[in-house]
XYZ file of C-alpha atoms in Angstrom:
727
model
C 82.154 55.102 134.868
C 80.119 57.727 133.064
C 79.268 55.490 130.080
C 76.677 53.724 132.243
C 75.481 56.500 134.529
C 72.211 58.398 134.262
C 73.070 61.960 135.305
C 70.867 64.989 135.850
C 70.981 68.147 137.910
C 69.388 68.285 141.343
C 66.700 70.773 140.410
C 66.033 69.475 136.873
C 62.865 67.786 135.703
C 62.515 63.970 135.903
C 63.887 61.950 132.920
C 61.398 60.385 130.534
C 61.527 57.962 127.608
C 64.755 56.127 126.834
C 66.701 58.459 129.099
C 64.947 56.970 132.067
C 66.213 53.448 131.230
C 69.506 51.773 132.058
C 72.351 52.637 129.696
C 70.229 54.808 127.410
C 72.979 55.778 124.970
C 74.193 52.206 124.439
C 70.575 51.138 124.017
C 70.020 53.802 121.348
C 73.151 52.812 119.457
C 72.073 49.188 119.474
C 68.625 50.117 118.232
C 70.104 52.140 115.373
C 72.544 49.447 114.164
C 73.729 46.712 116.503
C 76.379 45.337 114.175
C 77.904 48.745 113.434
C 78.016 49.544 117.150
C 79.741 46.257 117.937
C 82.218 46.797 115.080
C 83.187 50.160 116.589
C 83.520 48.498 119.972
C 85.784 45.858 118.410
C 88.074 48.591 117.102
C 88.486 49.841 120.675
C 89.022 46.356 122.050
C 91.668 45.595 119.422
C 93.508 48.902 119.613
C 97.134 48.221 120.627
C 97.576 51.201 122.990
C 94.343 50.876 124.965
C 94.464 49.554 128.525
C 91.532 47.805 130.159
C 90.750 46.974 133.748
C 91.069 43.219 134.271
C 88.632 41.488 136.611
C 88.006 37.940 137.740
C 84.424 36.862 138.217
C 82.314 33.733 138.274
C 79.988 32.710 135.441
C 77.638 30.356 137.265
C 74.484 31.574 135.533
C 73.343 34.507 133.439
C 71.407 36.246 136.229
C 74.314 36.227 138.645
C 76.582 37.414 135.872
C 74.323 40.404 135.159
C 74.013 41.312 138.862
C 77.726 41.981 139.061
C 76.954 45.262 137.299
C 74.892 46.467 140.307
C 77.820 47.071 142.644
C 80.301 48.076 139.916
C 78.683 50.376 137.378
C 74.903 50.408 137.483
C 74.313 53.440 139.780
C 72.421 56.650 139.167
C 74.013 59.819 140.428
C 72.189 63.101 140.776
C 74.698 65.946 140.903
C 74.690 69.614 140.052
C 76.595 71.100 137.181
C 79.544 72.249 139.305
C 80.013 68.840 140.857
C 79.802 67.122 137.437
C 82.448 69.464 136.049
C 84.677 68.788 139.051
C 84.377 65.024 138.532
C 85.190 65.376 134.830
C 88.287 67.487 135.517
C 89.491 65.024 138.122
C 89.219 62.104 135.659
C 91.130 64.007 133.015
C 93.947 64.629 135.423
C 94.290 60.974 136.301
C 95.483 58.290 133.855
C 92.550 55.874 134.300
C 92.325 52.711 132.159
C 89.237 51.824 130.125
C 86.490 49.824 131.824
C 86.681 46.071 131.879
C 85.691 44.286 128.653
C 83.525 42.005 130.740
C 81.393 45.013 131.751
C 80.671 45.808 128.130
C 79.713 42.190 127.477
C 77.385 42.219 130.515
C 75.734 45.488 129.497
C 75.072 44.374 125.916
C 73.805 40.997 127.114
C 71.558 42.760 129.621
C 70.108 45.038 126.929
C 69.500 42.210 124.452
C 66.521 40.849 126.388
C 64.360 44.035 126.549
C 65.217 44.888 122.949
C 64.244 41.371 121.896
C 60.908 41.722 123.675
C 60.370 45.156 122.125
C 60.999 44.041 118.517
C 59.086 40.810 119.008
C 56.062 42.833 120.122
C 56.345 44.848 116.921
C 56.680 41.644 114.841
C 60.192 42.452 113.622
C 61.597 38.961 113.980
C 64.344 39.489 111.400
C 65.608 42.459 113.383
C 65.753 40.344 116.539
C 67.675 37.595 114.747
C 70.179 40.018 113.199
C 70.771 41.735 116.565
C 71.392 38.481 118.419
C 73.611 37.037 115.681
C 75.777 40.160 115.686
C 76.123 39.916 119.462
C 76.993 36.205 119.366
C 79.590 36.789 116.642
C 81.085 39.565 118.747
C 81.255 37.392 121.876
C 82.703 34.389 119.983
C 85.555 36.531 118.679
C 86.697 37.526 122.163
C 85.998 34.134 123.663
C 88.530 32.740 121.206
C 91.005 35.439 122.224
C 90.410 34.757 125.910
C 89.443 38.397 126.590
C 86.019 37.623 128.066
C 84.258 34.769 129.790
C 80.493 34.295 129.772
C 78.068 31.969 131.563
C 77.364 28.497 130.109
C 73.932 29.615 128.827
C 75.487 32.360 126.711
C 78.323 30.060 125.605
C 75.710 27.600 124.411
C 74.010 30.311 122.350
C 77.344 31.327 120.837
C 78.169 27.728 119.861
C 74.695 27.301 118.355
C 75.309 30.388 116.231
C 78.711 29.062 115.111
C 77.191 25.656 114.322
C 74.531 27.254 112.137
C 77.349 28.885 110.127
C 79.154 25.517 109.759
C 82.193 26.987 111.496
C 83.483 23.647 112.789
C 87.126 24.710 112.967
C 86.217 27.773 115.062
C 84.105 25.599 117.376
C 87.039 23.216 117.872
C 89.340 26.147 118.717
C 86.755 27.530 121.118
C 86.317 24.196 122.902
C 90.084 23.932 123.266
C 90.321 27.455 124.747
C 87.379 27.337 127.153
C 87.641 25.592 130.519
C 85.452 22.534 131.006
C 83.053 24.374 133.344
C 82.343 27.078 130.745
C 79.744 24.924 128.976
C 77.557 21.873 129.478
C 79.073 19.052 127.414
C 75.867 17.164 126.690
C 74.017 20.271 125.517
C 76.856 21.285 123.216
C 77.069 17.725 121.858
C 73.390 17.721 120.975
C 73.846 20.911 118.943
C 76.990 20.035 117.012
C 75.943 16.436 116.352
C 72.689 17.662 114.850
C 74.793 19.667 112.385
C 77.004 16.651 111.565
C 80.199 18.180 113.010
C 81.973 14.968 113.932
C 85.367 16.513 114.582
C 83.975 19.032 117.052
C 82.063 16.214 118.759
C 85.308 14.245 118.809
C 86.930 16.924 120.991
C 84.104 16.739 123.509
C 84.032 12.941 123.657
C 87.799 12.845 124.147
C 87.384 15.148 127.126
C 84.843 12.663 128.474
C 87.416 9.856 128.196
C 89.895 12.104 130.005
C 87.360 12.501 132.815
C 87.201 8.711 133.064
C 90.968 8.468 133.382
C 91.021 11.246 135.978
C 88.197 9.598 137.929
C 85.659 12.413 137.557
C 83.019 10.225 135.831
C 81.787 6.654 136.191
C 82.769 3.715 133.989
C 79.492 3.559 132.096
C 79.636 7.187 131.039
C 83.348 7.027 130.188
C 82.830 3.866 128.134
C 80.071 5.605 126.192
C 82.342 8.544 125.385
C 85.084 6.147 124.236
C 82.706 4.427 121.821
C 81.550 7.800 120.527
C 85.170 8.800 119.905
C 85.556 5.772 117.632
C 82.289 6.588 115.863
C 83.407 10.177 115.262
C 86.589 8.960 113.630
C 84.723 6.437 111.478
C 82.144 9.001 110.287
C 84.744 11.439 109.006
C 84.899 12.034 105.256
C 88.700 11.773 104.934
C 90.248 8.314 104.999
C 93.567 9.661 106.284
C 91.740 11.096 109.298
C 89.668 7.970 109.912
C 92.700 5.704 110.256
C 93.962 7.890 113.116
C 91.507 6.046 115.316
C 93.995 3.183 115.638
C 96.683 5.433 117.101
C 94.183 6.932 119.547
C 92.942 3.518 120.690
C 96.494 2.278 121.227
C 97.333 5.355 123.269
C 94.306 4.960 125.526
C 94.240 1.157 125.874
C 97.953 0.415 126.191
C 100.107 1.629 129.030
C 99.653 2.177 132.725
C 96.503 1.341 134.647
C 94.235 3.391 136.883
C 92.429 1.421 139.571
C 88.643 1.657 139.752
C 86.068 0.248 142.115
C 82.830 0.875 140.178
C 81.747 -1.943 137.871
C 83.374 -5.299 137.255
C 86.505 -3.829 135.626
C 89.511 -3.284 137.846
C 91.245 -0.583 135.778
C 90.422 2.152 133.292
C 92.114 0.166 130.553
C 89.850 -2.796 131.268
C 86.869 -0.500 130.767
C 88.233 0.771 127.471
C 89.201 -2.699 126.214
C 85.709 -4.025 126.904
C 84.218 -1.036 125.089
C 86.592 -1.550 122.174
C 85.349 -5.116 121.635
C 81.970 -3.763 120.561
C 83.614 -1.595 117.888
C 86.047 -4.107 116.390
C 83.724 -4.942 113.493
C 83.661 -1.318 112.381
C 87.428 -1.058 112.734
C 87.961 -4.206 110.637
C 85.741 -2.772 107.918
C 87.853 0.377 107.976
C 91.239 -1.384 107.737
C 91.585 -5.082 108.477
C 95.399 -5.002 108.611
C 95.592 -2.186 111.166
C 92.812 -3.863 113.144
C 94.784 -7.113 113.259
C 97.840 -5.200 114.441
C 95.716 -3.572 117.153
C 94.440 -6.966 118.311
C 97.995 -8.300 118.393
C 99.012 -5.519 120.762
C 95.935 -5.572 123.022
C 94.115 -8.914 122.753
C 96.822 -11.370 121.727
C 95.907 -13.694 124.597
C 92.199 -13.435 123.795
C 92.368 -14.094 120.046
C 89.792 -16.886 120.153
C 87.328 -14.586 121.919
C 87.873 -11.886 119.328
C 87.314 -14.293 116.430
C 84.125 -15.574 118.018
C 82.907 -12.000 118.434
C 83.514 -11.342 114.734
C 81.902 -14.561 113.545
C 78.340 -13.360 113.054
C 79.108 -9.866 111.770
C 77.876 -9.340 108.199
C 77.414 -13.105 107.706
C 81.097 -13.780 108.347
C 82.568 -11.199 105.954
C 84.198 -9.245 108.787
C 85.773 -12.398 110.206
C 87.090 -13.327 106.755
C 88.707 -9.903 106.239
C 90.328 -10.109 109.665
C 91.766 -13.596 109.093
C 92.807 -12.702 105.553
C 94.971 -9.885 106.902
C 96.775 -12.438 109.083
C 97.012 -15.499 106.836
C 97.762 -13.707 103.564
C 100.866 -12.094 105.054
C 99.693 -8.487 104.780
C 100.072 -8.002 108.539
C 103.589 -9.445 108.450
C 104.580 -6.900 105.801
C 103.360 -4.115 108.080
C 104.582 -5.534 111.393
C 107.205 -8.282 111.355
C 106.409 -9.187 114.977
C 102.609 -9.012 115.177
C 102.033 -11.041 111.991
C 103.869 -14.241 112.997
C 102.484 -14.003 116.548
C 98.843 -14.006 115.441
C 99.490 -16.601 112.748
C 101.014 -18.948 115.307
C 97.921 -18.577 117.514
C 95.513 -19.579 114.730
C 94.519 -23.238 114.996
C 93.891 -25.538 112.034
C 90.180 -25.073 112.629
C 90.401 -21.362 111.938
C 92.418 -22.036 108.780
C 89.636 -24.292 107.541
C 87.054 -21.693 108.553
C 89.006 -19.100 106.594
C 89.025 -21.364 103.538
C 85.282 -21.910 103.841
C 84.614 -18.161 104.030
C 86.919 -17.615 101.059
C 84.940 -20.160 99.029
C 81.741 -18.290 99.888
C 82.855 -14.712 99.303
C 85.903 -14.919 96.989
C 86.022 -18.260 95.137
C 88.561 -16.852 92.660
C 91.124 -16.649 95.491
C 90.896 -20.298 96.567
C 93.234 -21.742 93.927
C 96.029 -19.291 94.667
C 95.650 -19.958 98.392
C 95.881 -23.721 97.922
C 99.077 -23.617 95.852
C 100.807 -21.323 98.366
C 99.679 -22.975 101.638
C 99.546 -26.533 102.882
C 97.790 -26.263 106.251
C 94.541 -27.922 105.125
C 93.145 -31.428 104.680
C 92.835 -32.233 100.937
C 89.760 -34.486 101.207
C 87.657 -32.011 103.209
C 88.907 -29.156 101.088
C 87.967 -30.989 97.870
C 84.428 -31.491 99.149
C 84.227 -27.796 99.962
C 85.443 -26.766 96.502
C 83.044 -29.169 94.792
C 80.205 -27.782 96.901
C 80.881 -24.240 95.687
C 81.841 -25.446 92.157
C 85.355 -24.021 92.191
C 86.845 -25.864 89.221
C 90.481 -24.744 89.336
C 90.850 -25.467 93.044
C 89.099 -28.842 92.681
C 91.426 -29.823 89.839
C 94.477 -28.897 91.870
C 93.294 -31.004 94.789
C 92.587 -33.957 92.487
C 96.097 -33.620 91.091
C 97.546 -33.479 94.588
C 95.636 -36.639 95.509
C 97.084 -38.455 92.451
C 94.045 -38.363 90.143
C 95.774 -36.454 87.346
C 93.520 -37.496 84.473
C 90.359 -36.426 86.312
C 91.964 -33.093 87.186
C 92.827 -32.326 83.560
C 89.426 -33.522 82.359
C 87.728 -31.172 84.808
C 89.859 -28.292 83.562
C 89.041 -28.978 79.924
C 85.323 -29.293 80.595
C 85.370 -26.013 82.498
C 87.298 -24.420 79.632
C 84.619 -25.493 77.154
C 81.849 -24.177 79.396
C 83.481 -20.789 79.774
C 84.109 -20.539 76.044
C 80.411 -21.204 75.435
C 79.560 -18.483 77.943
C 81.915 -16.134 76.120
C 80.182 -16.878 72.833
C 76.835 -15.916 74.373
C 78.338 -12.661 75.597
C 79.701 -11.923 72.118
C 76.260 -12.539 70.659
C 74.791 -9.934 72.961
C 77.207 -7.157 72.045
C 74.729 -5.733 69.525
C 71.964 -6.714 67.184
C 71.718 -6.585 63.423
C 68.489 -4.611 63.307
C 68.172 -1.754 60.842
C 66.231 1.473 60.692
C 65.558 4.052 58.012
C 65.978 7.804 57.886
C 64.806 10.086 55.086
C 67.039 9.768 52.068
C 68.946 6.618 52.922
C 69.001 3.400 54.937
C 71.339 3.208 57.925
C 72.345 -0.062 59.566
C 73.837 -0.739 62.946
C 76.591 -2.887 61.495
C 79.157 -0.101 61.775
C 78.231 0.351 65.420
C 78.588 -3.399 65.936
C 82.039 -3.360 64.426
C 83.070 -0.531 66.720
C 81.869 -2.482 69.735
C 83.715 -5.621 68.625
C 86.879 -3.626 67.935
C 86.628 -2.080 71.379
C 86.144 -5.511 72.931
C 89.293 -6.749 71.195
C 91.361 -3.920 72.568
C 90.024 -4.322 76.103
C 90.935 -7.854 77.049
C 89.935 -7.286 80.631
C 86.369 -8.353 79.793
C 85.257 -10.574 82.609
C 84.428 -13.580 80.432
C 87.672 -13.388 78.443
C 89.701 -13.205 81.619
C 87.755 -16.158 82.988
C 88.683 -18.271 79.940
C 92.332 -17.238 80.099
C 92.469 -17.956 83.836
C 91.152 -21.522 83.529
C 93.535 -22.201 80.625
C 96.436 -20.912 82.719
C 95.502 -23.335 85.493
C 95.393 -26.208 82.991
C 98.801 -25.255 81.605
C 100.193 -25.051 85.142
C 98.988 -28.581 85.718
C 100.713 -29.766 82.546
C 103.920 -27.971 83.422
C 104.074 -29.464 86.924
C 103.783 -32.949 85.434
C 106.141 -32.587 82.454
C 109.395 -33.645 84.098
C 111.477 -36.740 83.255
C 109.586 -38.811 85.809
C 106.289 -37.936 84.137
C 107.382 -39.568 80.862
C 107.850 -42.852 82.659
C 104.302 -42.648 84.046
C 102.763 -42.098 80.623
C 102.097 -38.391 81.096
C 104.400 -35.577 80.012
C 103.772 -34.513 76.407
C 100.373 -36.224 76.285
C 98.947 -33.737 78.815
C 99.956 -30.834 76.611
C 98.529 -32.547 73.546
C 95.162 -33.010 75.268
C 94.933 -29.279 75.860
C 96.124 -28.564 72.328
C 93.516 -30.896 70.809
C 90.739 -29.219 72.769
C 91.746 -25.778 71.492
C 92.116 -26.956 67.888
C 88.693 -28.618 67.988
C 87.078 -25.635 69.722
C 85.968 -24.213 66.379
C 83.862 -27.315 65.866
C 81.983 -27.515 69.165
C 81.487 -23.738 69.218
C 79.875 -23.965 65.734
C 81.416 -20.697 64.635
C 80.430 -21.321 61.027
C 76.801 -20.686 61.980
C 77.533 -17.403 63.770
C 77.569 -13.913 62.297
C 80.879 -13.024 60.616
C 81.638 -10.342 63.177
C 80.943 -12.667 66.101
C 82.882 -15.512 64.515
C 85.855 -13.231 63.859
C 85.988 -12.135 67.480
C 85.829 -15.697 68.785
C 88.573 -16.762 66.350
C 90.770 -13.968 67.675
C 90.211 -15.194 71.224
C 91.050 -18.773 70.190
C 94.179 -17.527 68.444
C 95.321 -15.797 71.647
C 94.655 -18.938 73.675
C 96.548 -21.098 71.183
C 99.472 -18.697 71.188
C 99.607 -18.718 74.972
C 99.579 -22.527 74.952
C 102.361 -22.816 72.389
C 104.567 -20.389 74.305
C 104.301 -22.642 77.333
C 104.696 -25.881 75.324
C 107.927 -25.127 73.476
C 109.965 -25.208 76.666
C 108.409 -28.478 77.879
C 107.690 -30.536 74.748
C 110.351 -31.693 72.274
C 110.050 -30.172 68.824
C 109.980 -33.567 66.993
C 107.090 -34.698 69.203
C 105.190 -31.539 68.437
C 105.732 -31.825 64.664
C 104.780 -35.523 64.754
C 101.580 -34.627 66.605
C 100.553 -32.166 63.925
C 101.465 -34.325 60.935
C 99.992 -37.549 62.324
C 96.900 -36.800 64.416
C 95.769 -33.870 62.307
C 96.883 -35.067 58.880
C 93.415 -34.591 57.457
C 93.188 -30.933 58.433
C 94.166 -28.104 56.149
C 97.617 -26.674 56.746
C 96.135 -23.206 57.048
C 94.428 -24.197 60.278
C 97.832 -24.662 61.873
C 99.332 -21.467 60.514
C 98.921 -19.597 63.799
C 100.297 -22.477 65.826
C 103.339 -23.051 63.599
C 104.033 -19.318 63.360
C 103.838 -18.976 67.106
C 106.170 -21.909 67.621
C 108.749 -20.575 65.168
C 108.506 -17.062 66.551
C 109.173 -18.431 70.008
C 112.327 -20.207 68.848
C 113.452 -17.114 66.917
C 112.932 -15.031 70.050
C 115.118 -17.385 72.057
C 117.829 -17.192 69.397
C 117.616 -13.407 69.353
C 117.998 -13.298 73.108
C 121.051 -15.560 72.980
C 122.618 -13.565 70.145
C 121.986 -10.280 71.914
C 123.543 -11.669 75.078
C 126.657 -12.672 73.131
C 126.874 -9.205 71.577
C 126.637 -7.575 74.974
C 129.329 -9.865 76.373
C 131.672 -9.150 73.458
C 131.129 -5.441 73.839
C 131.980 -5.623 77.548
C 135.096 -7.675 76.800
C 136.193 -5.152 74.185
C 135.729 -2.284 76.621
C 137.801 -4.088 79.251
C 140.524 -4.818 76.693
C 140.704 -1.180 75.675
C 140.877 -0.118 79.293
C 143.779 -2.499 79.930
C 145.504 -1.323 76.761
C 145.280 2.250 77.974
C 146.861 1.173 81.240
C 149.727 -0.393 79.315
C 150.257 2.657 77.110
C 150.029 5.367 79.757
C 153.292 6.964 80.944
C 154.576 8.094 84.331
C 156.505 11.289 84.989
C 159.921 10.670 86.599
C 161.041 13.109 89.329
C 164.009 11.244 90.810
C 166.450 8.699 89.364
C 168.416 6.720 91.903
C 167.861 9.505 94.441
C 168.969 12.313 92.055
C 166.472 15.040 91.265
C 165.756 15.638 87.583
C 165.680 19.226 86.384
C 163.193 20.365 83.786
C 165.917 20.963 81.169
C 167.393 17.456 81.528
C 166.525 14.490 79.368
C 165.986 11.002 80.757
C 168.510 9.605 78.233
C 171.197 11.804 79.769
C 170.703 10.268 83.201
C 170.514 6.556 82.476
C 171.972 4.157 79.989
C 169.840 3.289 77.007
C 167.851 0.046 77.009
C 167.591 -0.005 80.788
C 164.590 -1.270 82.688
C 163.300 1.191 85.303
C 161.062 0.540 88.273
C 158.921 3.645 88.990
C 156.792 4.030 92.108
C 153.646 6.141 92.514
C 155.510 9.383 93.404
C 157.848 9.312 90.383
C 161.001 7.814 91.947
C 162.843 5.613 89.397
C 165.361 2.867 90.116
C 167.370 1.022 87.473
C 166.473 -2.664 87.650
C 168.611 -4.103 84.831
C 170.641 -2.985 81.851
C 171.584 -4.464 78.541
C 170.227 -4.973 75.116
C 166.688 -6.099 74.515
C 165.992 -9.681 73.658
C 164.475 -8.588 70.404
C 167.735 -7.131 69.118
C 169.717 -10.045 70.542
C 167.862 -12.534 68.360
C 169.635 -12.930 65.023
C 166.531 -14.342 63.355
C 164.328 -11.314 64.066
C 162.307 -10.459 60.941
C 161.019 -6.889 60.759
C 158.921 -7.661 57.677
C 156.890 -10.326 59.468
C 156.218 -7.983 62.393
C 154.923 -5.321 60.033
C 152.771 -7.926 58.300
C 151.303 -8.947 61.632
C 150.366 -5.349 62.480
C 148.847 -4.846 59.039
C 146.716 -7.953 59.498
C 145.408 -6.685 62.822
C 144.345 -3.417 61.232
C 142.530 -5.186 58.415
C 140.545 -7.328 60.820
C 139.575 -4.294 62.936
C 138.450 -2.526 59.759
C 136.269 -5.450 58.732
C 134.512 -5.421 62.085
C 133.402 -1.844 61.559
C 131.749 -2.401 58.173
C 128.966 -4.582 56.875
C 129.802 -7.636 54.810
C 127.335 -8.604 52.019
C 124.722 -6.177 53.356
C 124.618 -7.836 56.782
C 126.345 -7.041 59.994
C 128.996 -9.507 61.110
C 127.843 -11.771 63.869
C 129.830 -11.571 67.050
C 131.572 -14.747 68.120
C 133.420 -15.728 71.230
C 137.027 -16.743 70.253
C 139.294 -18.011 72.985
C 142.535 -17.513 70.991
C 144.636 -14.420 70.539
C 145.250 -12.668 67.239
C 148.863 -13.830 67.289
C 147.731 -17.442 67.613
C 145.478 -17.175 64.574
C 148.102 -15.415 62.425
C 150.665 -18.004 63.375
C 148.309 -20.801 62.431
C 147.849 -19.213 59.003
C 151.592 -18.838 58.532
C 151.455 -15.074 58.601
C 153.621 -14.456 61.659
C 157.006 -15.459 62.913
C 158.246 -16.747 66.218
C 158.595 -13.124 67.301
C 154.914 -13.158 68.164
C 155.608 -15.552 71.082
C 158.755 -14.100 72.561
C 158.684 -12.575 76.046
C 157.979 -8.848 76.280
C 157.351 -6.260 78.986
C 153.698 -5.806 79.782
C 153.715 -3.176 82.513
C 151.787 -3.974 85.708
C 149.476 -6.575 84.134
C 150.006 -10.270 84.809
C 151.433 -12.493 82.116
C 148.260 -14.571 82.005
C 146.466 -11.657 80.337
C 148.261 -12.466 77.031
C 146.822 -15.955 76.672
C 143.220 -17.033 76.253
C 141.766 -13.520 76.225
C 138.461 -12.791 74.441
C 138.765 -10.892 71.148
């Protein structure tokens, strides 16, 4: 291998300078431009027609790896010119492959150290860094291709270089290509974790869990790697990648078992399950529903232990999220088996604990939970709601316990309090201060109006929604107690009137007359919306005479204009109901008309006759030539006709048949159809449901004869279609 030999003639002078060193020409090329030299070498390595000698060696350490050059290529031959020429001619005659790629990697790695020392002595640190980075990039390329293998020390340097370039994907590919003995896992982990490469660390920690399963590491070390796998998933920036942790945990913790003797655990899965318990809080924070499904598949028999472990995490918030996924039904939507199983294993104590945590963290959810569940004790629950001042839930519990008046009173007091809070918020929207600029005086009133207008359009303001929510709860209470039995107990309409009185009198206790016009206008708009919402709920539960009597009697001293919104809302509601009913009738009549036209088309359509009584009809023959006139034919689906009966029609047989009355009947039908298509007196005719036929109506008016009721052929339709149809 002449590329690494130092050759000279026998009688020549001794070599000096770089020629007296190992691999002088490669050394010179690296000193001129290391990256350019390695790029040229890459072209040779990647050339499709070049063959290389393949060798298998061991990469225990860097020194032993370099020493393999001693007995392969690193020899110095001293030959004369004739012998050198003879060797050269012999090599040209033989088809010898290129040297092994590993030899080139060893030579360059061997030369890096003296060159590093040389440039460091000269103070050229940038040159040293550029030379080493080019070499590491070169080695990483062919490590990924599997063309070379290097000792763990050099692999570590290559990975450090890749980590500094944030090449996480390349590091993951490299770790998947290299055998496990090609690097030291802990050293590589320290490098990539310092750079925040969680996915690359994930690959290494997964290999540590694999070692635990295969029995090549102890339980403590394997458990640590399993926890780190979960942490790597949870630290990822993409949510879709983070939730993959649940699939990985299921794969590792569910299935067969591998027996172990170290530690208290009997199997690998026991080790992993115990390690998983310490990470359940983080998993619940990631996705409580998937965490509950995981517990159902792994810890269903240890649910109490799991809940106790979650109890102190984040002051109970983690435990609440976990139980909410089970009790709210979200887990059942995801898994129809796991949800009911966990719900059945929750005792009444945990339901009460869940309600207590809900009152602490999400008091707005308590009311909805109470009206949809019944697994709680009303007395204890009422004390809990009163402790946390949850008005809507407390009122519902009072109603359930029979104290209806106290429940409604609590709702109305809470409504007043929230309306006062809303008024304070409206006051703080802007101030009425002014300032002056040269030439004119500018006020902030226009800005205030813009803010108020924006607040009107955005009704999702927290305080407005709070007022609407408490009013909705009060109206629900009234609606639940407005049945026939409620009238006997003295409730019913009176509950609605109590709410109505409080809204009508709200202008007084809010003292809107003393507020700024803009603030007063906004509050009046809110009150108008609340009154409209109340009236829409009242009209279907309170009789109209009772409502009118309430206005004219109890509020007789008020101006009629104060009730304009309420009366308008009430009338608009009734008009809307009438419009809905009228539109429904129009739709029904249209459908009936379409069906009638479809049936008429069936009656009027003809059938081509191919055979008559078994005789084939030719194209030039007429049907009248084959059969007697005024015959009744029965025709099947393939056009075969059979004479059923003969004789004159019943119409001609009747001596009292009046042609003039029949024509009059047809003319009347056309006139009525024409009237339906046009407007009468500038308004469209209202559709009506009439259960009589046109013939019946004409006969009643004396405009038709008995011919309208005589029997007639109607095709395949039943006779009942002629009577009682919708017109």
